PDB file of N, CA and C in Angstrom:
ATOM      1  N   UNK H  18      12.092  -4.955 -25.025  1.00  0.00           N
ATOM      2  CA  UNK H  18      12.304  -5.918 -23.956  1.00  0.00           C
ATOM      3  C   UNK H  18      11.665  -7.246 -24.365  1.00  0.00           C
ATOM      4  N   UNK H  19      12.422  -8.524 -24.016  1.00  0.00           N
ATOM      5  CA  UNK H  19      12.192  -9.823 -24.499  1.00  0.00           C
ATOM      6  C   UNK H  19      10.953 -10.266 -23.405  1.00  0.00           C
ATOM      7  N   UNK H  20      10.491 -11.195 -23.308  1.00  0.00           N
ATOM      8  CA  UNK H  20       9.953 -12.109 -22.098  1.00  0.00           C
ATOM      9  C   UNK H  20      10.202 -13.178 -22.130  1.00  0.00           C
ATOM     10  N   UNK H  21       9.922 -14.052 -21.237  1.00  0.00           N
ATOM     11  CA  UNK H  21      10.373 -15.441 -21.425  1.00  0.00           C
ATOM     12  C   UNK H  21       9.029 -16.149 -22.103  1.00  0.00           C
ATOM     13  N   UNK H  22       8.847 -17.383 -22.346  1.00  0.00           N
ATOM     14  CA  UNK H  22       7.673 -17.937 -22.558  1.00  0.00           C
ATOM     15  C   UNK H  22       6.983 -18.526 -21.066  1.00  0.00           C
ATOM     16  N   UNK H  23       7.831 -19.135 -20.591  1.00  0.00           N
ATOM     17  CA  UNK H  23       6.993 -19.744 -19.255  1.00  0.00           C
ATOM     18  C   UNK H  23       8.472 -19.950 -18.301  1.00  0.00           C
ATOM     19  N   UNK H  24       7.242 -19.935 -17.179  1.00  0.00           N
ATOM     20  CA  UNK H  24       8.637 -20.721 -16.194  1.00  0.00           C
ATOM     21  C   UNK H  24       9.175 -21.734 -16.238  1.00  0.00           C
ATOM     22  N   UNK H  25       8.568 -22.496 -17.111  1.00  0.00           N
ATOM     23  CA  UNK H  25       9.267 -24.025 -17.609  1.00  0.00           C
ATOM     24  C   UNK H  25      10.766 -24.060 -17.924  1.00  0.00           C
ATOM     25  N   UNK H  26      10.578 -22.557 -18.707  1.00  0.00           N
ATOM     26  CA  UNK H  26      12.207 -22.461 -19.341  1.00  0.00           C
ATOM     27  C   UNK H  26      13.103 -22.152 -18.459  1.00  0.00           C
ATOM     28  N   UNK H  27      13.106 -21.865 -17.184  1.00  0.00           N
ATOM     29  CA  UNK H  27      13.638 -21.567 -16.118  1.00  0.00           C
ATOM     30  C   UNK H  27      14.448 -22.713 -15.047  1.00  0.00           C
ATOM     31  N   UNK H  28      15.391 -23.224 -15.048  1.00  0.00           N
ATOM     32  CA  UNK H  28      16.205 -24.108 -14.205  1.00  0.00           C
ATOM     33  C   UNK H  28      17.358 -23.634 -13.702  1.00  0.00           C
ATOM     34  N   UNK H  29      16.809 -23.709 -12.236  1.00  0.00           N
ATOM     35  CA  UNK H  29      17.461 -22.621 -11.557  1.00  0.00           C
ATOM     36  C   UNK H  29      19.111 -23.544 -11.367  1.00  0.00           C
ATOM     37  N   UNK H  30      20.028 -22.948 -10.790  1.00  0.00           N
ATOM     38  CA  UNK H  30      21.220 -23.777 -10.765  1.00  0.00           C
ATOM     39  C   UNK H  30      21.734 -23.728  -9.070  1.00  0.00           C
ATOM     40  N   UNK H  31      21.693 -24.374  -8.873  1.00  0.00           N
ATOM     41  CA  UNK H  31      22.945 -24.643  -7.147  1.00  0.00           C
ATOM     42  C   UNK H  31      21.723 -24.536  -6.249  1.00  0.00           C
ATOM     43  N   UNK H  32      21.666 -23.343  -5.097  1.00  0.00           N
ATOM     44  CA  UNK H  32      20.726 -23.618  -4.500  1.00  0.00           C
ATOM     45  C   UNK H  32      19.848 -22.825  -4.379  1.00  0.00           C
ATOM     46  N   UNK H  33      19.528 -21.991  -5.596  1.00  0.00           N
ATOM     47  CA  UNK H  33      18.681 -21.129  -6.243  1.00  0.00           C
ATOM     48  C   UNK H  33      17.036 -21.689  -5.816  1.00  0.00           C
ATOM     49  N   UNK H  34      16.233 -20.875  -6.144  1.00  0.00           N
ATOM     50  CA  UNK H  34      14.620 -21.676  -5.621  1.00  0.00           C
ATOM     51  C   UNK H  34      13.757 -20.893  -6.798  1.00  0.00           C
ATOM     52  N   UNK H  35      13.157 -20.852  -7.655  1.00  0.00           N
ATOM     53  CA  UNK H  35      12.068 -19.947  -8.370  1.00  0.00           C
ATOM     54  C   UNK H  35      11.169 -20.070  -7.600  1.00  0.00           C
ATOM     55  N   UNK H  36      10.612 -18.953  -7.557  1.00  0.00           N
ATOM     56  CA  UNK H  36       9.083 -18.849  -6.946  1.00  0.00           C
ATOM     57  C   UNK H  36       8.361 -17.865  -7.700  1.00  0.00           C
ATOM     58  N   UNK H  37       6.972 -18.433  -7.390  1.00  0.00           N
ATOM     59  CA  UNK H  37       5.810 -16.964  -7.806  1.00  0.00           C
ATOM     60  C   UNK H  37       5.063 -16.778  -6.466  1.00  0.00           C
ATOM     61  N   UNK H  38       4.932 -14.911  -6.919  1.00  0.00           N
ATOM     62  CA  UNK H  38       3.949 -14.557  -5.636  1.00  0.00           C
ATOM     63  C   UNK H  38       3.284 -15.178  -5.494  1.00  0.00           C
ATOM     64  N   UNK H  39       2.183 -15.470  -4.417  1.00  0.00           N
ATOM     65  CA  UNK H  39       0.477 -15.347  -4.409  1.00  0.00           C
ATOM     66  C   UNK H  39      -0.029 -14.459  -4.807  1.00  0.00           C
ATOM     67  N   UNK H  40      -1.089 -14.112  -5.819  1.00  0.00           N
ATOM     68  CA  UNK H  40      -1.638 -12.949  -5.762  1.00  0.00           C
ATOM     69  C   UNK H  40      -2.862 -12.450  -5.175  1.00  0.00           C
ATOM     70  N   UNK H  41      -2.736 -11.260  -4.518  1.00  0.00           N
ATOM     71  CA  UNK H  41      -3.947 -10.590  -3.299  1.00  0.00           C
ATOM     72  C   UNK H  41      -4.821 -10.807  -4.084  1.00  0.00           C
ATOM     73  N   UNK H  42      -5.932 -10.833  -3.064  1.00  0.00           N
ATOM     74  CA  UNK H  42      -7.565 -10.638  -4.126  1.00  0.00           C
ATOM     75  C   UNK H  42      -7.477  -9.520  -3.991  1.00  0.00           C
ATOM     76  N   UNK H  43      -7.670  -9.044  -5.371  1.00  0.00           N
ATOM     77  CA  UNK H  43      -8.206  -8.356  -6.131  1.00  0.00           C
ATOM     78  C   UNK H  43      -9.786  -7.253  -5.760  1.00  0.00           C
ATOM     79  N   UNK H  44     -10.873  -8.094  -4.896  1.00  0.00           N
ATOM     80  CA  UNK H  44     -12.077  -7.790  -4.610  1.00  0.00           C
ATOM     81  C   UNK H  44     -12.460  -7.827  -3.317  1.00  0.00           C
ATOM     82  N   UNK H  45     -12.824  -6.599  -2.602  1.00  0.00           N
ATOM     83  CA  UNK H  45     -12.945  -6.949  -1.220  1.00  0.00           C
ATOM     84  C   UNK H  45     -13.964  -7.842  -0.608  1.00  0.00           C
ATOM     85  N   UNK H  46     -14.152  -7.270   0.666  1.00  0.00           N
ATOM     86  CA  UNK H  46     -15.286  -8.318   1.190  1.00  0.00           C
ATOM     87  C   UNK H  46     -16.492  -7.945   1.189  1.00  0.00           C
ATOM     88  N   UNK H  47     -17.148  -6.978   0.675  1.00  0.00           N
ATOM     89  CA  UNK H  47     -17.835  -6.250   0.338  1.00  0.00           C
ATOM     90  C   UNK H  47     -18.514  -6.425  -1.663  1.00  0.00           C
ATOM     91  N   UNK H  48     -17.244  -6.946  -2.045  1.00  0.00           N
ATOM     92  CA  UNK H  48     -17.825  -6.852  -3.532  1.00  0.00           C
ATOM     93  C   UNK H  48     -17.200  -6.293  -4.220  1.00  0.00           C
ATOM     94  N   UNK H  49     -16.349  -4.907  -3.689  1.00  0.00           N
ATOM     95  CA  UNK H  49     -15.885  -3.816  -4.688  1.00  0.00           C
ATOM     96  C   UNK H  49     -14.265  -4.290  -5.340  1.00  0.00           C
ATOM     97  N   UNK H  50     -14.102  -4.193  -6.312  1.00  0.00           N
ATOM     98  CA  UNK H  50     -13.402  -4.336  -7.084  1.00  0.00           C
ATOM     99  C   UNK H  50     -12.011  -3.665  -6.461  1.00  0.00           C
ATOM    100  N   UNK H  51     -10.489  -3.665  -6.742  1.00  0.00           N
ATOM    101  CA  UNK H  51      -9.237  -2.917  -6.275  1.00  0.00           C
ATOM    102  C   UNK H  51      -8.751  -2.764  -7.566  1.00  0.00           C
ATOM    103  N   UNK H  52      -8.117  -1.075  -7.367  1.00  0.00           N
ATOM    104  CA  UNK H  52      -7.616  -1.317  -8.798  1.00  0.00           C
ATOM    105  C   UNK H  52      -6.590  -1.952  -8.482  1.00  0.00           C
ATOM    106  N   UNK H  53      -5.648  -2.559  -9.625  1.00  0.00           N
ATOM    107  CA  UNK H  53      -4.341  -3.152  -9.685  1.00  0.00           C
ATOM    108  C   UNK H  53      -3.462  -2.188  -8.780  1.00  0.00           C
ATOM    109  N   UNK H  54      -2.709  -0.820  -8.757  1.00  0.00           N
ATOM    110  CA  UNK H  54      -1.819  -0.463  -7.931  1.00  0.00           C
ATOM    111  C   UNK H  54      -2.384  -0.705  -6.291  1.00  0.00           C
ATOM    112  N   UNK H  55      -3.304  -0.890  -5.966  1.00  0.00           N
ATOM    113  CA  UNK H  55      -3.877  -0.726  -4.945  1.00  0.00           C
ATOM    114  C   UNK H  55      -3.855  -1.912  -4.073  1.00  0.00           C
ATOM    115  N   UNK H  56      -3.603  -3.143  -5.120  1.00  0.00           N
ATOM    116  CA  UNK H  56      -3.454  -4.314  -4.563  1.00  0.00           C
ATOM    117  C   UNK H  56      -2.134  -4.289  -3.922  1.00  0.00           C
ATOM    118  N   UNK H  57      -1.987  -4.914  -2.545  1.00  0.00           N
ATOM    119  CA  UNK H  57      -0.407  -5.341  -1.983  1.00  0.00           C
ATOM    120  C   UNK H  57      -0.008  -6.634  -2.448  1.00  0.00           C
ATOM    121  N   UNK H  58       1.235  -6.544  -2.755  1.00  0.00           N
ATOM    122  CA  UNK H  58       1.816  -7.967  -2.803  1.00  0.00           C
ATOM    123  C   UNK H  58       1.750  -8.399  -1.247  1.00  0.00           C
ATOM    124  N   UNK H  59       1.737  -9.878  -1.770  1.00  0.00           N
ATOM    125  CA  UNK H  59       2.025 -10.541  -0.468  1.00  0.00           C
ATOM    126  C   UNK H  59       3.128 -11.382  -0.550  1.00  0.00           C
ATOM    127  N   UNK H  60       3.668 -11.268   0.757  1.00  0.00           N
ATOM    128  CA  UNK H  60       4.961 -12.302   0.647  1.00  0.00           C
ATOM    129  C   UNK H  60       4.850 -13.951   0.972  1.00  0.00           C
ATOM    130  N   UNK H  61       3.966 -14.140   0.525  1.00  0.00           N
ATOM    131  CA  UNK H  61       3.607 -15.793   0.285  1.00  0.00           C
ATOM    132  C   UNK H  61       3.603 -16.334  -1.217  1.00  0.00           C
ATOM    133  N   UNK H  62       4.537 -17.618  -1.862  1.00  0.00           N
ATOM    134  CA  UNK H  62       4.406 -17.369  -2.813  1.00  0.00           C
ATOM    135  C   UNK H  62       4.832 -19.275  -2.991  1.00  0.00           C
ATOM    136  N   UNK H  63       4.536 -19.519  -3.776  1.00  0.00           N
ATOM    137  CA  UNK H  63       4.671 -21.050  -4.811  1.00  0.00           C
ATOM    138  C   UNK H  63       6.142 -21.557  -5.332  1.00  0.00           C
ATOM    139  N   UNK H  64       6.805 -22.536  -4.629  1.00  0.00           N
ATOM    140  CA  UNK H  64       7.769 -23.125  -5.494  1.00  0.00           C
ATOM    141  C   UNK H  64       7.560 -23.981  -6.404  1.00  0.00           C
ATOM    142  N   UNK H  65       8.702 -23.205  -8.056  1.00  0.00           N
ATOM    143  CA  UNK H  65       7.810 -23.671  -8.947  1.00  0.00           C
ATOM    144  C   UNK H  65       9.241 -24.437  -9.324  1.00  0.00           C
ATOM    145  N   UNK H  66       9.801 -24.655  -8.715  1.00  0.00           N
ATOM    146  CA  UNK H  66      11.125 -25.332  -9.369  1.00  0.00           C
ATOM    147  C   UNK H  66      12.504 -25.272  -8.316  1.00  0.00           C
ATOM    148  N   UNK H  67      13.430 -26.134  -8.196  1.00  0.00           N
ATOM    149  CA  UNK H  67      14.331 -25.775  -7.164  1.00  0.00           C
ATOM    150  C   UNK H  67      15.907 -26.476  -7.988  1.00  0.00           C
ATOM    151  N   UNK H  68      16.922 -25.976  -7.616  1.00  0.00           N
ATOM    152  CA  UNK H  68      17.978 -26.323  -7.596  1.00  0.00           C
ATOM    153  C   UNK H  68      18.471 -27.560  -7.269  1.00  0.00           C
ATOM    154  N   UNK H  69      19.602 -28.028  -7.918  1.00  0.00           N
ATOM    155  CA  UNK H  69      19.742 -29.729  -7.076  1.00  0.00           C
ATOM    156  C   UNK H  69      20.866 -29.702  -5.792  1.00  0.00           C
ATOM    157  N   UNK H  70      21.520 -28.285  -5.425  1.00  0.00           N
ATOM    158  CA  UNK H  70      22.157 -27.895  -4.282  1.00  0.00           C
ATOM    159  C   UNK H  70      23.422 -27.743  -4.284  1.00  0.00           C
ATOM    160  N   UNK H  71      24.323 -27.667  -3.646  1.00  0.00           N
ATOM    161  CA  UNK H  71      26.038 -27.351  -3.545  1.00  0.00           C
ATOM    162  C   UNK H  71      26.306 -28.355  -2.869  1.00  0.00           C
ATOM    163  N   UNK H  72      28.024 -28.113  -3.323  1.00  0.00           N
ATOM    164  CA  UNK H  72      29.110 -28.704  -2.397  1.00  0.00           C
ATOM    165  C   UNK H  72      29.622 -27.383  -1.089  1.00  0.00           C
ATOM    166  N   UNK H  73      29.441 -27.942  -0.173  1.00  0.00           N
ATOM    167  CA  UNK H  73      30.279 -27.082   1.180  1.00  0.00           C
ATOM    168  C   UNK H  73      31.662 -27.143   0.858  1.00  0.00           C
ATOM    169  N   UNK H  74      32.344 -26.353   2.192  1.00  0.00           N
ATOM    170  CA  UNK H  74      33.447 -26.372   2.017  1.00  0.00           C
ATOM    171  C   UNK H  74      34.762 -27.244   2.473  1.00  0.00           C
ATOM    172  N   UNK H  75      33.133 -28.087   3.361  1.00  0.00           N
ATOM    173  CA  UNK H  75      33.610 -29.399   3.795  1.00  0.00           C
ATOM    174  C   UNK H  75      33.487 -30.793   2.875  1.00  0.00           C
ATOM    175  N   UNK H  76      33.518 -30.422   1.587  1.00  0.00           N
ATOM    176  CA  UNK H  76      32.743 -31.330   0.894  1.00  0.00           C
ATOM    177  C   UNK H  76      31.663 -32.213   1.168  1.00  0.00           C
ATOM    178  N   UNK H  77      30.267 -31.333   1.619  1.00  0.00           N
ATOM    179  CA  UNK H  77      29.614 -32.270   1.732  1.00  0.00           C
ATOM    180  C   UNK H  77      28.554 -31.875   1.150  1.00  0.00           C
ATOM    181  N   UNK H  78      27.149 -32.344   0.442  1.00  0.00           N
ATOM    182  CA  UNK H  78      26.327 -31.828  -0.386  1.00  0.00           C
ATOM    183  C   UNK H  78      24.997 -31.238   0.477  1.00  0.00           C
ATOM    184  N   UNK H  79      25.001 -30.203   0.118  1.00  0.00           N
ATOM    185  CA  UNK H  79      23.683 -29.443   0.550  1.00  0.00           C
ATOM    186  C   UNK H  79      22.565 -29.226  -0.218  1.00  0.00           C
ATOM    187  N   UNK H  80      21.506 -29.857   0.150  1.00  0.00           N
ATOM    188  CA  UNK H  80      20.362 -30.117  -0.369  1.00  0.00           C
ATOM    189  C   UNK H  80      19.596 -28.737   0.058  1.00  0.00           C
ATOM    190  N   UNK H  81      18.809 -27.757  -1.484  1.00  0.00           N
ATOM    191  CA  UNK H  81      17.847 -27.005  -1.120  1.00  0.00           C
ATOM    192  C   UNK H  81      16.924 -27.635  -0.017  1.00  0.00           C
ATOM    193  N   UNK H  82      16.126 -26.531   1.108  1.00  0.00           N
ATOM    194  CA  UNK H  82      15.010 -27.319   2.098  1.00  0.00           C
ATOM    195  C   UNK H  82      13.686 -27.441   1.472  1.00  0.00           C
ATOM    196  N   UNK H  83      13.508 -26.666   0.479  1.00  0.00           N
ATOM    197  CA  UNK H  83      11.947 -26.650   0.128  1.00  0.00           C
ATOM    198  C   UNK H  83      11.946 -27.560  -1.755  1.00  0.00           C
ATOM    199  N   UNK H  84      11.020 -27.610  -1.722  1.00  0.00           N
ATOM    200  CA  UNK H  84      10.309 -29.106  -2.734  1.00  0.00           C
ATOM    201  C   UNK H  84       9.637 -27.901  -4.005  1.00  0.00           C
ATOM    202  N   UNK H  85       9.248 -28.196  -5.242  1.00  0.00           N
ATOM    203  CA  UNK H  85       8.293 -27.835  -6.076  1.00  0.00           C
ATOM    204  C   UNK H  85       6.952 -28.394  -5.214  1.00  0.00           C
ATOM    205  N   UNK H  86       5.800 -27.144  -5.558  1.00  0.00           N
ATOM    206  CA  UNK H  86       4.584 -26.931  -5.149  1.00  0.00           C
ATOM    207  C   UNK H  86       4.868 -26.666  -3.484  1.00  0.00           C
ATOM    208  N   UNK H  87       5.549 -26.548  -2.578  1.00  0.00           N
ATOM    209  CA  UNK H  87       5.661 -25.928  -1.731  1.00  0.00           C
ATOM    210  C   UNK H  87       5.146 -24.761  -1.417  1.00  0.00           C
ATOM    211  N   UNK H  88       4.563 -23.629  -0.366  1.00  0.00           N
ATOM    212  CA  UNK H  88       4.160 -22.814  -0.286  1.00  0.00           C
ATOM    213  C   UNK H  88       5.247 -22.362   0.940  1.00  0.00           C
ATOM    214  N   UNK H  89       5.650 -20.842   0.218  1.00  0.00           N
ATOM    215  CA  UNK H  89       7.039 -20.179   1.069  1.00  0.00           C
ATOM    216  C   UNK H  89       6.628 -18.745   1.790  1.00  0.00           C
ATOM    217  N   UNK H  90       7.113 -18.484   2.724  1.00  0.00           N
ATOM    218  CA  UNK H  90       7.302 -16.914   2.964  1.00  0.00           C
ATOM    219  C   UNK H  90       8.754 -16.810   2.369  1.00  0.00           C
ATOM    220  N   UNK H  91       8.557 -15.216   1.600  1.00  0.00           N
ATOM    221  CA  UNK H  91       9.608 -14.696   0.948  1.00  0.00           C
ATOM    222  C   UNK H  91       9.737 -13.577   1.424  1.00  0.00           C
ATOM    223  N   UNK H  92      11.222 -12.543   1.846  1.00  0.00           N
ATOM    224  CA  UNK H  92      11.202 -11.197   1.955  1.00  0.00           C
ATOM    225  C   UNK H  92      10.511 -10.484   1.014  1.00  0.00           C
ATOM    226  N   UNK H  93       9.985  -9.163   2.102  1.00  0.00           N
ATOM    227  CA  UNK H  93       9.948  -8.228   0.857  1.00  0.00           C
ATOM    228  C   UNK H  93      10.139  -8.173  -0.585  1.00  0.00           C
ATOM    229  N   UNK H  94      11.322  -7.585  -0.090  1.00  0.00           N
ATOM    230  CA  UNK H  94      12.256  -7.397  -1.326  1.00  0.00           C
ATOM    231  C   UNK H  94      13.694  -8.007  -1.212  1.00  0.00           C
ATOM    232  N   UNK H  95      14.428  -8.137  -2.112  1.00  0.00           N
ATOM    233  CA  UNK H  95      15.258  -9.244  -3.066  1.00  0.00           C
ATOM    234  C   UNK H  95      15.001  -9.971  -3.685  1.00  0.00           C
ATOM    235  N   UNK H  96      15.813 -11.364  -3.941  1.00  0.00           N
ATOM    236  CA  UNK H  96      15.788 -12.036  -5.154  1.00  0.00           C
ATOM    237  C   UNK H  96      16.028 -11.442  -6.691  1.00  0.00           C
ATOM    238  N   UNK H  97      16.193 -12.445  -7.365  1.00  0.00           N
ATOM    239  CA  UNK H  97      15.824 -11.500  -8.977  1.00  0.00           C
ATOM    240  C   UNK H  97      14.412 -11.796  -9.278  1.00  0.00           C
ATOM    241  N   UNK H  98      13.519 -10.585  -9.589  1.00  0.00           N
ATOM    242  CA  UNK H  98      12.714 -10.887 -10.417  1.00  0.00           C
ATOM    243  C   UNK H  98      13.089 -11.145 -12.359  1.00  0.00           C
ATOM    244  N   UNK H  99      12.142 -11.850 -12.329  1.00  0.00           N
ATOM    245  CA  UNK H  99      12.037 -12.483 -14.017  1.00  0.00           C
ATOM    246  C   UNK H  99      10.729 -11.999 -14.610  1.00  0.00           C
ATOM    247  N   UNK H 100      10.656 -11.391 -15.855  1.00  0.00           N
ATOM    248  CA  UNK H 100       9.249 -10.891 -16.393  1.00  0.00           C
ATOM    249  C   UNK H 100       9.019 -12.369 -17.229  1.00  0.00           C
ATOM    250  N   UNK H 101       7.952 -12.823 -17.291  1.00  0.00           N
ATOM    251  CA  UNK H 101       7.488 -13.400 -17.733  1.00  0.00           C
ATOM    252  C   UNK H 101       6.618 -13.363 -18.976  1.00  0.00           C
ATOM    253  N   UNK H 102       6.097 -12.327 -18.971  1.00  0.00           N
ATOM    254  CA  UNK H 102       4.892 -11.450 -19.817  1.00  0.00           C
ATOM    255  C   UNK H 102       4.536 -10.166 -18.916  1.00  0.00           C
ATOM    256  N   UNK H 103       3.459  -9.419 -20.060  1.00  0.00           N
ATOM    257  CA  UNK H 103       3.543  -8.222 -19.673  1.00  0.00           C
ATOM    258  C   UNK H 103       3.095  -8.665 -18.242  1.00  0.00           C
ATOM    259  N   UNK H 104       2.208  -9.556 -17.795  1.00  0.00           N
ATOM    260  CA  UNK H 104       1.292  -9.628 -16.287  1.00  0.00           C
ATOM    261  C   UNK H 104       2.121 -10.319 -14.841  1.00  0.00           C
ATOM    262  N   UNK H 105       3.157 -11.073 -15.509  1.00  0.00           N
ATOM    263  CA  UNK H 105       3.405 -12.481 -15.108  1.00  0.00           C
ATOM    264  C   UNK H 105       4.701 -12.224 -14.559  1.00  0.00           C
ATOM    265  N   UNK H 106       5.360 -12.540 -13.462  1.00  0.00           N
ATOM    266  CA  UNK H 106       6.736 -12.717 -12.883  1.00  0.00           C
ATOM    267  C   UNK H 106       7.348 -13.249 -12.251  1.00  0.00           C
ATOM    268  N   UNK H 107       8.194 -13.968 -11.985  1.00  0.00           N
ATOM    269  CA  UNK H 107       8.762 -14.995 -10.979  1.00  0.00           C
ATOM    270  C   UNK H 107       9.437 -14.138 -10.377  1.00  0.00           C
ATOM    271  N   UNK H 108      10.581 -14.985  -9.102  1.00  0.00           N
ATOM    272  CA  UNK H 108      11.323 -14.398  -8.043  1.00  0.00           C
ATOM    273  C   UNK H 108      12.718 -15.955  -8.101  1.00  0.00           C
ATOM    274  N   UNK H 109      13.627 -15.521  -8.537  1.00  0.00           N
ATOM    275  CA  UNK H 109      14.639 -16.587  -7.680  1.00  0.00           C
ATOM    276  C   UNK H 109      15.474 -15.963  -6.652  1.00  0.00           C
ATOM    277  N   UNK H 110      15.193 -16.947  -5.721  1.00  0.00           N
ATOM    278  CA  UNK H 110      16.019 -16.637  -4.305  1.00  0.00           C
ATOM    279  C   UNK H 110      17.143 -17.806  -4.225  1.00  0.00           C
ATOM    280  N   UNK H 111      17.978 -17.623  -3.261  1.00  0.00           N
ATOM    281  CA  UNK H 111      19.048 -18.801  -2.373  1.00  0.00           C
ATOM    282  C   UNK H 111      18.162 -19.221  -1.939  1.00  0.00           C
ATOM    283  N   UNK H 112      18.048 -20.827  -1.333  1.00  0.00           N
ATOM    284  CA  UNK H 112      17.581 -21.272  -0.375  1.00  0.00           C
ATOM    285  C   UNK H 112      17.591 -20.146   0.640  1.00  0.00           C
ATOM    286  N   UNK H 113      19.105 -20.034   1.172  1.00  0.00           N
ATOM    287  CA  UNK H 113      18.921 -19.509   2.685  1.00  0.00           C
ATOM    288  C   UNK H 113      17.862 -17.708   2.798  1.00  0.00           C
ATOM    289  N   UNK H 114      17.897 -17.574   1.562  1.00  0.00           N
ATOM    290  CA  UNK H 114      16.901 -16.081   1.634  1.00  0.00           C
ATOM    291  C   UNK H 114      15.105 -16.322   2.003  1.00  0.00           C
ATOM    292  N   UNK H 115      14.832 -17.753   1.776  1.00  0.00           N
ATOM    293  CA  UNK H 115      13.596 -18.086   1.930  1.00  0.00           C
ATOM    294  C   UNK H 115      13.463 -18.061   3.513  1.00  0.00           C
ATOM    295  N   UNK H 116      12.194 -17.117   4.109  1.00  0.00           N
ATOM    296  CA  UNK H 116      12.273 -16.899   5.480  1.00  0.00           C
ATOM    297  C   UNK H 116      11.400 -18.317   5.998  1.00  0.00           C
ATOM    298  N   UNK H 117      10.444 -18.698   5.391  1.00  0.00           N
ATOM    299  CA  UNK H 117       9.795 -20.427   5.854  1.00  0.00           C
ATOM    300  C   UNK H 117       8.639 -21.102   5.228  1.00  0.00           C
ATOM    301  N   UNK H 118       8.593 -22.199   5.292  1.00  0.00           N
ATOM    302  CA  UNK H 118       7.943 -22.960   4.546  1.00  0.00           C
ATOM    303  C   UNK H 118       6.163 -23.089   5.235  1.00  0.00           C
ATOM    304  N   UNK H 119       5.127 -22.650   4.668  1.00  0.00           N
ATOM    305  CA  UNK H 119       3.943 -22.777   5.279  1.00  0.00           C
ATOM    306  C   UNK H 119       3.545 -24.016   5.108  1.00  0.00           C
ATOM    307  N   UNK H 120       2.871 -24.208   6.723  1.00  0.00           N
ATOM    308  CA  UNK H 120       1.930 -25.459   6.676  1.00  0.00           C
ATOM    309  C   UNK H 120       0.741 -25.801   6.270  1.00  0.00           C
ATOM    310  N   UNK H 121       0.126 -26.068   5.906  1.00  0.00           N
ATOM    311  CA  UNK H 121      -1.622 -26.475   5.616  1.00  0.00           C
ATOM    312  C   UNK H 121      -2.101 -27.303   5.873  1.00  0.00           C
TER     313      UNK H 121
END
């Protein structure tokens, strides 16, 4: 199996979105260490790149909603994941699969 080198190499097309998880800590509140299976993903995750959008069917252009460095809620599950390296993985979704954009 290949990997990619980085997400750099990654440009998503139409109204595709790359993202990466967040990743859980690792260490509780206490101190103690988690092993890796033990950790949950979370469905909060980083736009690291976005699409430049479609034509409708009304011809009119649809702009992805979310920006690079954005912070997203993502389903569960879908999207494609991408291996990156043995540790490392992205997610591309549609725009419309992204459930919302967090505030800070």
């Amino acid at each position: 199996m290949s990997f990619l080198k980085s997400a750099k190499s990654i440009v998503p097309l139409l109204d595709r979105v790359l993202v990466q998880r967040v990743k859980a800590e690792a260490k509780t509140a206490s101190g103690l260490y988690l092993p890796e299976k033990n950790v949950e993903k979370l469905n909060q995750a980083t736009v690291l790149a976005v699409g430049p959008g479609f034509t409708n069917a009304q011809g009119e252009k649809v702009t992805p909603s979310v920006e690079v460095g954005d912070k997203v809620l993502i389903p569960q599950f879908g999207g494609s994941t991408i291996k990156l390296n043995k540790d490392d993985e992205v997610i591309l979704f549609r725009d419309s699969e992204i459930l919302a954009k967090i505030q800070e």
